[in-house]
Short mmCIF file of C-alpha atoms and ligand atoms in Angstrom, two decimals:
data_model
loop_
_atom_site.label_atom_id
_atom_site.label_comp_id
_atom_site.label_asym_id
_atom_site.label_seq_id
_atom_site.Cartn_x
_atom_site.Cartn_y
_atom_site.Cartn_z
CA MET A 1 19.84 -27.89 20.98
CA GLU A 2 19.22 -31.64 20.89
CA SER A 3 17.50 -31.81 24.27
CA LYS A 4 15.27 -28.87 23.33
CA LEU A 5 14.18 -30.65 20.16
CA ASN A 6 13.28 -33.76 22.09
CA HIS A 7 10.77 -31.76 24.07
CA VAL A 8 8.89 -30.69 20.95
CA GLN A 9 5.46 -32.32 20.87
CA THR A 10 5.18 -33.25 17.21
CA LYS A 11 1.48 -33.98 17.46
CA GLN A 12 0.85 -30.33 18.24
CA TRP A 13 2.01 -29.37 14.78
CA ASP A 14 -0.72 -28.79 12.23
CA GLN A 15 1.57 -29.00 9.23
CA LEU A 16 5.06 -30.05 8.40
CA PHE A 17 6.78 -28.89 5.23
CA VAL A 18 9.57 -31.27 4.29
CA GLN A 19 12.42 -31.43 1.74
CA GLY A 20 12.64 -27.70 0.92
CA ASN A 21 15.72 -25.60 0.32
CA LEU A 22 14.86 -22.91 2.83
CA ILE A 23 15.97 -19.30 2.50
CA THR A 24 15.17 -18.07 6.00
CA LEU A 25 16.66 -14.53 5.79
CA ASP A 26 16.91 -14.86 9.55
CA ALA A 27 19.16 -11.95 10.49
CA GLY A 28 20.08 -13.67 13.73
CA VAL A 29 21.70 -16.61 11.91
CA ASP A 30 24.01 -14.68 9.58
CA ALA A 31 23.84 -11.66 7.35
CA GLY A 32 23.30 -13.91 4.34
CA TRP A 33 20.47 -15.94 2.91
CA GLY A 34 20.16 -18.09 6.04
CA LEU A 35 20.09 -21.18 3.85
CA ILE A 36 18.87 -24.50 5.21
CA PRO A 37 19.37 -27.05 2.44
CA GLN A 38 17.00 -30.03 2.69
CA GLY A 39 15.06 -28.28 5.37
CA ALA A 40 11.76 -28.76 7.16
CA LEU A 41 9.37 -26.23 8.65
CA ALA A 42 6.61 -26.98 11.16
CA VAL A 43 3.47 -24.86 11.59
CA SER A 44 0.80 -24.66 14.29
CA ASP A 45 -1.98 -22.11 14.51
CA GLY A 46 -0.60 -20.42 11.43
CA ARG A 47 2.80 -19.72 12.99
CA ILE A 48 6.21 -21.24 12.42
CA GLN A 49 6.93 -23.54 15.36
CA TRP A 50 10.12 -25.17 14.26
CA LEU A 51 12.52 -25.14 11.34
CA GLY A 52 15.77 -26.88 10.65
CA SER A 53 17.38 -29.49 8.50
CA MET A 54 15.59 -32.77 7.78
CA SER A 55 18.36 -34.61 9.60
CA SER A 56 17.54 -32.82 12.86
CA LEU A 57 13.78 -33.32 12.56
CA PRO A 58 12.21 -34.85 15.67
CA GLU A 59 10.01 -37.90 15.35
CA ILE A 60 6.88 -37.09 13.37
CA ASP A 61 3.41 -37.81 14.67
CA PRO A 62 1.43 -39.47 11.83
CA SER A 63 -1.49 -37.05 12.29
CA VAL A 64 0.62 -34.15 11.03
CA ASP A 65 -0.30 -32.88 7.56
CA ILE A 66 2.91 -33.33 5.56
CA ILE A 67 3.67 -31.14 2.55
CA ASP A 68 6.51 -32.44 0.41
CA LEU A 69 8.35 -29.53 -1.20
CA GLU A 70 10.31 -31.90 -3.45
CA GLY A 71 13.57 -30.01 -3.16
CA ARG A 72 12.17 -26.67 -4.26
CA LEU A 73 13.35 -23.29 -3.04
CA VAL A 74 11.26 -21.89 -0.17
CA SER A 75 11.33 -18.26 0.93
CA PRO A 76 9.34 -16.01 3.21
CA GLY A 77 6.24 -14.67 1.44
CA ILE A 78 6.97 -11.49 -0.50
CA VAL A 79 5.96 -8.19 1.11
CA ASP A 80 5.07 -5.37 -1.30
CA CYS A 81 5.42 -2.37 0.99
CA HIS A 82 4.46 0.44 -1.39
CA THR A 83 1.56 0.27 -3.84
CA HIS A 84 -1.27 2.44 -5.13
CA LEU A 85 -3.19 -0.48 -6.58
CA VAL A 86 -6.68 0.92 -6.04
CA PHE A 87 -7.51 3.42 -8.79
CA GLY A 88 -9.96 4.16 -11.57
CA GLY A 89 -9.15 4.43 -15.27
CA SER A 90 -5.90 3.98 -17.11
CA ARG A 91 -3.02 6.26 -18.06
CA ALA A 92 -1.98 4.42 -21.23
CA ALA A 93 -2.70 7.49 -23.39
CA GLU A 94 -0.58 9.66 -21.11
CA TRP A 95 2.21 7.11 -21.32
CA GLN A 96 2.14 7.46 -25.11
CA GLN A 97 2.41 11.24 -24.67
CA ARG A 98 5.47 10.66 -22.53
CA LEU A 99 6.96 8.38 -25.18
CA GLU A 100 6.56 11.24 -27.62
CA GLY A 101 8.54 13.56 -25.35
CA THR A 102 6.19 15.23 -22.86
CA SER A 103 7.57 14.82 -19.34
CA TYR A 104 5.75 13.42 -16.28
CA ARG A 105 6.14 16.84 -14.67
CA GLN A 106 4.68 18.66 -17.73
CA ILE A 107 1.69 16.32 -17.81
CA ALA A 108 1.09 16.93 -14.10
CA GLU A 109 1.35 20.71 -14.59
CA GLN A 110 -1.23 20.52 -17.40
CA GLY A 111 -3.75 18.92 -15.03
CA GLY A 112 -3.10 15.32 -16.07
CA GLY A 113 -1.06 12.80 -14.15
CA ILE A 114 -2.32 12.07 -10.64
CA LEU A 115 -5.29 14.42 -11.19
CA SER A 116 -6.49 12.46 -14.21
CA THR A 117 -6.59 9.31 -12.06
CA VAL A 118 -8.38 11.35 -9.37
CA ARG A 119 -11.16 12.18 -11.85
CA ALA A 120 -11.49 8.53 -12.88
CA THR A 121 -11.44 7.33 -9.28
CA ARG A 122 -14.05 9.82 -8.14
CA SER A 123 -16.43 8.72 -10.89
CA ALA A 124 -15.90 4.97 -10.35
CA SER A 125 -18.23 3.01 -8.08
CA GLN A 126 -16.81 1.34 -5.00
CA ASP A 127 -17.61 -2.01 -6.57
CA ALA A 128 -15.82 -1.22 -9.84
CA LEU A 129 -12.75 -0.01 -7.93
CA TYR A 130 -12.83 -3.18 -5.85
CA ARG A 131 -13.07 -5.53 -8.83
CA ALA A 132 -10.21 -3.89 -10.73
CA ALA A 133 -7.99 -3.86 -7.64
CA ALA A 134 -8.85 -7.45 -6.70
CA ALA A 135 -7.59 -8.63 -10.10
CA ARG A 136 -4.29 -6.79 -9.55
CA LEU A 137 -4.00 -8.23 -6.06
CA ARG A 138 -4.52 -11.76 -7.42
CA THR A 139 -1.64 -11.18 -9.83
CA LEU A 140 0.59 -10.22 -6.91
CA LEU A 141 -0.55 -13.20 -4.84
CA ARG A 142 0.21 -15.67 -7.64
CA ALA A 143 3.66 -14.11 -7.86
CA GLY A 144 4.34 -14.88 -4.19
CA VAL A 145 3.10 -11.73 -2.42
CA THR A 146 1.58 -12.47 1.00
CA THR A 147 1.51 -8.94 2.46
CA VAL A 148 0.74 -5.73 0.61
CA GLU A 149 0.49 -2.06 1.50
CA ILE A 150 -2.06 -0.02 -0.47
CA LYS A 151 -2.37 3.76 -0.37
CA SER A 152 -5.37 6.00 -0.86
CA GLY A 153 -4.62 9.31 -2.57
CA TYR A 154 -6.65 9.28 -5.78
CA GLY A 155 -9.73 10.74 -4.09
CA LEU A 156 -8.48 14.00 -2.63
CA ASP A 157 -11.91 14.66 -1.16
CA LEU A 158 -13.34 13.15 2.00
CA GLU A 159 -15.88 10.96 0.27
CA THR A 160 -13.53 9.44 -2.30
CA GLU A 161 -10.62 8.98 0.08
CA LEU A 162 -12.94 7.02 2.37
CA LYS A 163 -14.29 5.10 -0.62
CA MET A 164 -10.75 4.05 -1.50
CA LEU A 165 -9.99 3.09 2.09
CA ARG A 166 -13.16 0.97 2.22
CA VAL A 167 -12.12 -0.77 -0.99
CA ILE A 168 -8.74 -1.50 0.59
CA ARG A 169 -10.50 -2.88 3.67
CA SER A 170 -12.70 -5.11 1.47
CA LEU A 171 -9.62 -6.42 -0.33
CA GLY A 172 -8.16 -7.38 3.03
CA GLU A 173 -11.37 -9.14 4.01
CA THR A 174 -11.82 -11.09 0.79
CA SER A 175 -8.24 -11.86 -0.22
CA PRO A 176 -5.94 -14.13 1.79
CA VAL A 177 -3.23 -11.48 1.36
CA ASP A 178 -2.53 -9.41 4.48
CA VAL A 179 -3.49 -5.89 3.39
CA HIS A 180 -2.24 -2.69 5.08
CA ALA A 181 -3.93 0.61 4.24
CA THR A 182 -2.08 3.94 4.18
CA PHE A 183 -3.84 7.30 3.99
CA LEU A 184 -2.31 9.51 1.28
CA GLY A 185 -4.73 12.43 1.16
CA ALA A 186 -1.76 14.74 0.57
CA HIS A 187 -0.86 13.18 -2.78
CA ALA A 188 -1.65 16.20 -4.98
CA LEU A 189 -3.60 19.43 -4.83
CA PRO A 190 -7.10 18.85 -6.24
CA ASP A 191 -8.42 21.27 -8.89
CA GLU A 192 -11.04 22.79 -6.61
CA PHE A 193 -8.27 23.96 -4.24
CA ALA A 194 -5.99 25.36 -6.98
CA GLY A 195 -3.92 28.16 -5.45
CA ARG A 196 -5.14 27.31 -1.93
CA PRO A 197 -2.92 24.46 -0.76
CA ASP A 198 -3.20 25.42 2.90
CA ASP A 199 -6.98 25.26 2.74
CA TYR A 200 -6.72 21.78 1.24
CA LEU A 201 -4.32 20.69 3.97
CA ASP A 202 -6.79 21.99 6.58
CA LEU A 203 -9.25 19.50 5.14
CA VAL A 204 -6.63 16.73 5.04
CA CYS A 205 -5.46 17.26 8.62
CA ASN A 206 -8.70 18.24 10.34
CA GLU A 207 -11.29 16.11 8.57
CA MET A 208 -9.90 13.38 6.35
CA MET A 209 -7.13 12.14 8.61
CA PRO A 210 -9.30 11.74 11.73
CA ALA A 211 -11.95 10.04 9.57
CA ALA A 212 -9.29 7.66 8.22
CA LYS A 213 -8.26 6.60 11.71
CA ASP A 214 -10.30 3.38 11.68
CA LEU A 215 -9.43 2.45 8.11
CA ALA A 216 -5.73 3.24 7.70
CA THR A 217 -2.70 2.19 9.72
CA ALA A 218 -0.25 4.82 8.44
CA VAL A 219 -0.13 8.25 6.79
CA ASP A 220 1.97 9.18 3.74
CA ILE A 221 2.55 12.41 1.78
CA PHE A 222 4.00 13.27 -1.64
CA ALA A 223 6.66 15.85 -0.80
CA GLU A 224 7.71 17.30 -4.15
CA SER A 225 7.85 20.50 -6.16
CA ILE A 226 4.72 19.37 -8.05
CA ALA A 227 2.95 18.42 -4.81
CA PHE A 228 3.66 19.69 -1.26
CA ASP A 229 6.62 21.73 0.00
CA LEU A 230 8.65 21.23 3.15
CA PRO A 231 6.57 23.31 5.63
CA GLN A 232 3.38 21.72 4.27
CA THR A 233 4.95 18.28 4.60
CA GLU A 234 5.94 18.96 8.19
CA ARG A 235 2.43 20.09 8.99
CA VAL A 236 0.78 16.98 7.56
CA LEU A 237 3.26 14.60 9.17
CA GLN A 238 2.89 16.36 12.53
CA ALA A 239 -0.90 16.05 12.34
CA ALA A 240 -0.47 12.35 11.63
CA VAL A 241 1.93 11.89 14.55
CA ASP A 242 -0.50 13.76 16.82
CA LEU A 243 -3.23 11.31 15.82
CA GLY A 244 -0.95 8.37 16.59
CA PHE A 245 -0.28 7.28 12.98
CA PRO A 246 3.07 5.86 11.92
CA ILE A 247 4.33 8.11 9.10
CA LYS A 248 5.80 7.45 5.65
CA ILE A 249 6.84 9.79 2.87
CA HIS A 250 7.34 10.00 -0.90
CA ALA A 251 10.63 11.87 -0.75
CA GLU A 252 13.21 13.22 -3.19
CA GLN A 253 11.67 11.43 -6.20
CA LEU A 254 11.94 14.15 -8.87
CA SER A 255 14.04 16.76 -7.06
CA HIS A 256 15.87 17.30 -3.77
CA MET A 257 13.90 19.09 -1.07
CA GLY A 258 15.28 17.79 2.22
CA SER A 259 12.07 15.94 2.94
CA ALA A 260 13.67 12.58 3.75
CA LYS A 261 15.76 14.23 6.47
CA LEU A 262 12.70 15.97 7.87
CA ALA A 263 10.66 12.77 7.88
CA ALA A 264 13.46 10.72 9.46
CA GLU A 265 13.80 13.29 12.23
CA MET A 266 10.05 13.12 12.78
CA GLY A 267 10.29 9.35 13.24
CA ALA A 268 9.09 8.14 9.82
CA VAL A 269 9.10 4.38 9.47
CA SER A 270 10.16 4.70 5.83
CA ALA A 271 11.12 7.27 3.21
CA ASP A 272 10.37 6.12 -0.31
CA HIS A 273 11.77 6.76 -3.85
CA LEU A 274 14.90 8.78 -2.86
CA GLU A 275 16.49 9.20 -6.30
CA TYR A 276 17.61 12.75 -5.36
CA LEU A 277 18.48 11.98 -1.72
CA GLN A 278 21.62 13.75 -0.47
CA ARG A 279 24.13 12.98 2.24
CA PRO A 280 22.41 14.79 5.17
CA GLY A 281 19.25 12.82 4.39
CA VAL A 282 21.15 9.55 4.37
CA GLU A 283 22.74 10.44 7.70
CA ALA A 284 19.42 11.31 9.31
CA MET A 285 17.87 8.09 7.99
CA ALA A 286 20.79 6.09 9.39
CA ARG A 287 20.50 7.81 12.77
CA HIS A 288 16.80 7.11 13.01
CA GLN A 289 16.91 3.74 11.20
CA THR A 290 14.31 4.96 8.73
CA VAL A 291 13.86 2.34 6.03
CA ALA A 292 14.83 3.49 2.52
CA THR A 293 12.17 2.06 0.24
CA LEU A 294 13.48 2.16 -3.31
CA LEU A 295 11.03 1.92 -6.20
CA PRO A 296 12.91 0.91 -9.34
CA GLY A 297 9.68 0.47 -11.32
CA ALA A 298 9.02 4.23 -11.20
CA TYR A 299 12.67 4.99 -12.04
CA TYR A 300 12.40 2.66 -15.03
CA PHE A 301 8.97 3.72 -16.29
CA LEU A 302 9.69 7.45 -15.99
CA GLY A 303 13.08 7.07 -17.71
CA GLU A 304 14.75 8.63 -14.67
CA THR A 305 18.54 8.85 -14.81
CA GLU A 306 19.35 9.95 -11.25
CA ARG A 307 19.95 6.82 -9.16
CA PRO A 308 19.24 6.66 -5.42
CA PRO A 309 22.51 6.81 -3.43
CA VAL A 310 22.69 3.08 -2.77
CA GLU A 311 26.38 3.05 -1.83
CA ALA A 312 25.86 5.74 0.83
CA LEU A 313 22.76 4.01 2.20
CA ARG A 314 24.65 0.72 2.40
CA GLU A 315 27.75 2.31 3.91
CA MET A 316 25.71 4.12 6.59
CA GLY A 317 23.66 1.03 7.44
CA VAL A 318 20.25 2.30 6.31
CA PRO A 319 17.90 -0.68 5.82
CA ILE A 320 16.92 -0.89 2.14
CA ALA A 321 13.50 -2.15 1.04
CA LEU A 322 12.09 -2.44 -2.47
CA GLY A 323 8.48 -1.95 -3.52
CA SER A 324 6.56 -2.08 -6.79
CA ASP A 325 4.98 1.40 -6.42
CA MET A 326 2.22 -0.24 -8.50
CA ASN A 327 0.24 2.72 -9.87
CA PRO A 328 -1.22 3.76 -13.23
CA GLY A 329 1.09 6.71 -13.88
CA SER A 330 4.66 6.00 -12.93
CA SER A 331 4.88 2.25 -12.29
CA PRO A 332 2.22 -0.11 -13.65
CA LEU A 333 4.27 -3.03 -12.33
CA MET A 334 2.88 -6.18 -10.73
CA ASN A 335 5.85 -8.53 -10.60
CA PRO A 336 7.86 -8.60 -7.36
CA LEU A 337 10.73 -10.64 -8.79
CA LEU A 338 11.08 -8.08 -11.56
CA VAL A 339 11.22 -5.41 -8.84
CA ALA A 340 14.08 -7.41 -7.30
CA ASN A 341 15.78 -7.80 -10.67
CA MET A 342 15.53 -4.04 -11.27
CA GLY A 343 16.94 -3.44 -7.79
CA CYS A 344 20.06 -5.25 -8.98
CA THR A 345 20.32 -4.11 -12.60
CA LEU A 346 19.21 -0.49 -12.18
CA PHE A 347 20.29 0.33 -8.63
CA GLY A 348 23.28 -1.96 -8.09
CA LEU A 349 21.89 -4.00 -5.21
CA THR A 350 23.13 -7.54 -4.76
CA PRO A 351 20.55 -10.32 -5.28
CA LEU A 352 20.55 -10.88 -1.52
CA GLU A 353 19.93 -7.18 -0.84
CA SER A 354 17.12 -7.16 -3.39
CA ILE A 355 15.40 -10.24 -1.99
CA ARG A 356 15.82 -8.99 1.56
CA GLY A 357 14.36 -5.74 0.20
CA VAL A 358 11.12 -7.43 -0.88
CA THR A 359 10.80 -9.52 2.29
CA LEU A 360 12.37 -8.64 5.64
CA ASN A 361 13.13 -4.97 5.01
CA ALA A 362 9.78 -4.46 3.30
CA ALA A 363 8.17 -5.84 6.47
CA ARG A 364 10.28 -3.39 8.43
CA ALA A 365 9.02 -0.53 6.24
CA LEU A 366 5.53 -1.49 7.43
CA GLY A 367 6.57 -1.94 11.05
CA ILE A 368 5.66 -5.64 10.98
CA ASP A 369 9.06 -7.32 10.80
CA ASP A 370 8.35 -9.02 14.12
CA GLN A 371 5.50 -10.84 12.35
CA VAL A 372 6.57 -11.55 8.75
CA GLY A 373 9.44 -11.10 6.30
CA SER A 374 11.65 -14.02 7.32
CA LEU A 375 11.27 -17.68 8.20
CA GLU A 376 11.73 -17.72 11.96
CA THR A 377 9.93 -19.45 14.78
CA GLY A 378 7.03 -17.39 16.09
CA LYS A 379 6.48 -15.57 12.79
CA ARG A 380 3.44 -16.09 10.61
CA ALA A 381 3.82 -19.09 8.31
CA ASP A 382 3.77 -17.00 5.12
CA VAL A 383 5.75 -19.02 2.65
CA ALA A 384 6.45 -18.89 -1.09
CA VAL A 385 7.65 -21.96 -2.98
CA TRP A 386 9.73 -21.54 -6.12
CA ASP A 387 10.71 -23.89 -8.91
CA LEU A 388 14.28 -22.61 -8.82
CA ASP A 389 17.66 -24.07 -7.95
CA SER A 390 19.48 -21.25 -6.19
CA PRO A 391 18.41 -18.14 -4.26
CA GLU A 392 20.10 -15.73 -6.68
CA GLU A 393 17.76 -16.98 -9.41
CA LEU A 394 14.89 -15.20 -7.64
CA ALA A 395 16.34 -11.92 -8.83
CA TYR A 396 17.93 -13.20 -12.03
CA LEU A 397 15.21 -14.50 -14.33
CA ILE A 398 13.21 -11.75 -16.04
CA GLY A 399 9.50 -12.23 -16.54
CA HIS A 400 9.39 -15.91 -15.61
CA GLN A 401 6.83 -16.89 -12.96
CA PRO A 402 8.54 -19.62 -10.94
CA CYS A 403 6.20 -19.40 -7.94
CA THR A 404 4.50 -22.81 -7.59
CA ALA A 405 2.77 -22.43 -4.22
CA VAL A 406 1.96 -19.80 -1.63
CA TYR A 407 0.93 -20.37 1.99
CA ILE A 408 -0.43 -17.65 4.24
CA SER A 409 -0.62 -18.49 7.95
CA GLY A 410 0.17 -22.02 6.79
CA ARG A 411 -2.93 -22.17 4.61
CA PRO A 412 -2.44 -23.02 0.92
CA VAL A 413 -3.67 -20.08 -1.15
CA VAL A 414 -1.89 -20.78 -4.44
CA ASN A 415 -1.00 -24.20 -5.70
CA GLU A 416 0.16 -24.51 -9.27
CA PRO A 417 0.84 -28.04 -10.45
CA LEU A 418 4.33 -28.24 -11.88
CA ASP A 419 4.55 -28.83 -15.59
CA GLY A 420 5.84 -32.35 -15.72
CA PRO A 421 6.89 -34.24 -18.81
CA PRO A 422 3.94 -35.13 -21.05
CA ASP A 423 2.08 -38.26 -19.91
CA SER A 424 3.14 -41.25 -21.89
N1 DI6 B 501 4.93 9.12 -6.71
C1 DI6 B 501 4.68 8.08 -7.49
O1 DI6 B 501 5.50 7.45 -8.07
C2 DI6 B 501 3.25 7.84 -7.48
N2 DI6 B 501 2.79 8.78 -6.53
C3 DI6 B 501 3.79 9.52 -6.14
O2 DI6 B 501 3.65 10.41 -5.35
C4 DI6 B 501 2.73 8.11 -8.84
C5 DI6 B 501 1.30 8.42 -8.83
C6 DI6 B 501 0.76 8.64 -10.21
O3 DI6 B 501 1.43 9.12 -11.14
O4 DI6 B 501 -0.44 8.35 -10.36
FE1 FE B 502 4.20 5.85 -4.69
#
């Protein structure tokens, strides 16, 4: 170890972060937080070149840009691996209807729900969609999010699905956040195809999906009694596989259909929601190492009472990720630490499982865990700095915003001055 360190050319480092309490989440170190108290982290070309304790730091070339973390907690940047943050309109009125007793399912069956957001998204300009989504993305960034997945699925026609995907591409170009687009044309059956789901899926598979090839990096489907059934799900996922897309699925959210098992067997990178997941689905996901992406915001906001089978997932070794599911209908949630808190309080995850869920396992749900999600040499220097004392506090405090700085590829993208004592 020592001799290797001595060979490090310090002057090749662009930046050196010093005096941070690092949570590496490096699975190779231990199965825990991978804590490095009083740690340092060196970056070149946007990648982590070295990390370790201050006491093992090699001699520092004076040309290195030094960032003093002043003893703060430092984690990998947060990865939000499941959002629908591009959409038109609002569903606040529908939420009030739900508070008065109408169910999410009833609203959907009356032509509201996803279809009401489809109408608003179709009539919104690309620019208006972009501006509304950019504001939401900024909220996530300030809260420590460095990578985000965003789904289409509120267009449900070729033109609007592509409009959404172009908005997602623009967000990736203009925001420092690393943005991953997922095509979700099979989110609901649009009005004009009422009673003709197979005709709609012809359009999804034969026209929309090939057209989305340059704009999206994965394909998702809402498999549910109010959306698409099992044979329809298989058809859409097979078309995606044939086009070379990684596949994801909204599975077992409101009822059990066996869709998580199907998707796992078809090689899905993740199956998401999973409140009604049963044992055979867990087993298939374990066998295929499909990531279980749990979305406690939707569980909370819909007043769901069926909990995903966390104990079975844990026992069988299924990797568990957490996402915000940020969307106007079932989870208008833009706070990743609250997602982690809900993972603990609502689903029974440990704070470590929750934080791993919004970092390393979320990266895995996007197939990019070789790039981001933990602090390890060779990975992108995506780093969040927190004004907190211990790692558990990341998932403990509710509604506080302790993120003081965010770096993406080593570049400072958020830098909040700490509130010090008043000047005397
Ligand atoms: N499940 C969800 O939670 C979101 N989509 C889905 O398939 C909700 C979408 C919405 O209600 O607008
Ligand atoms: Fe969703």
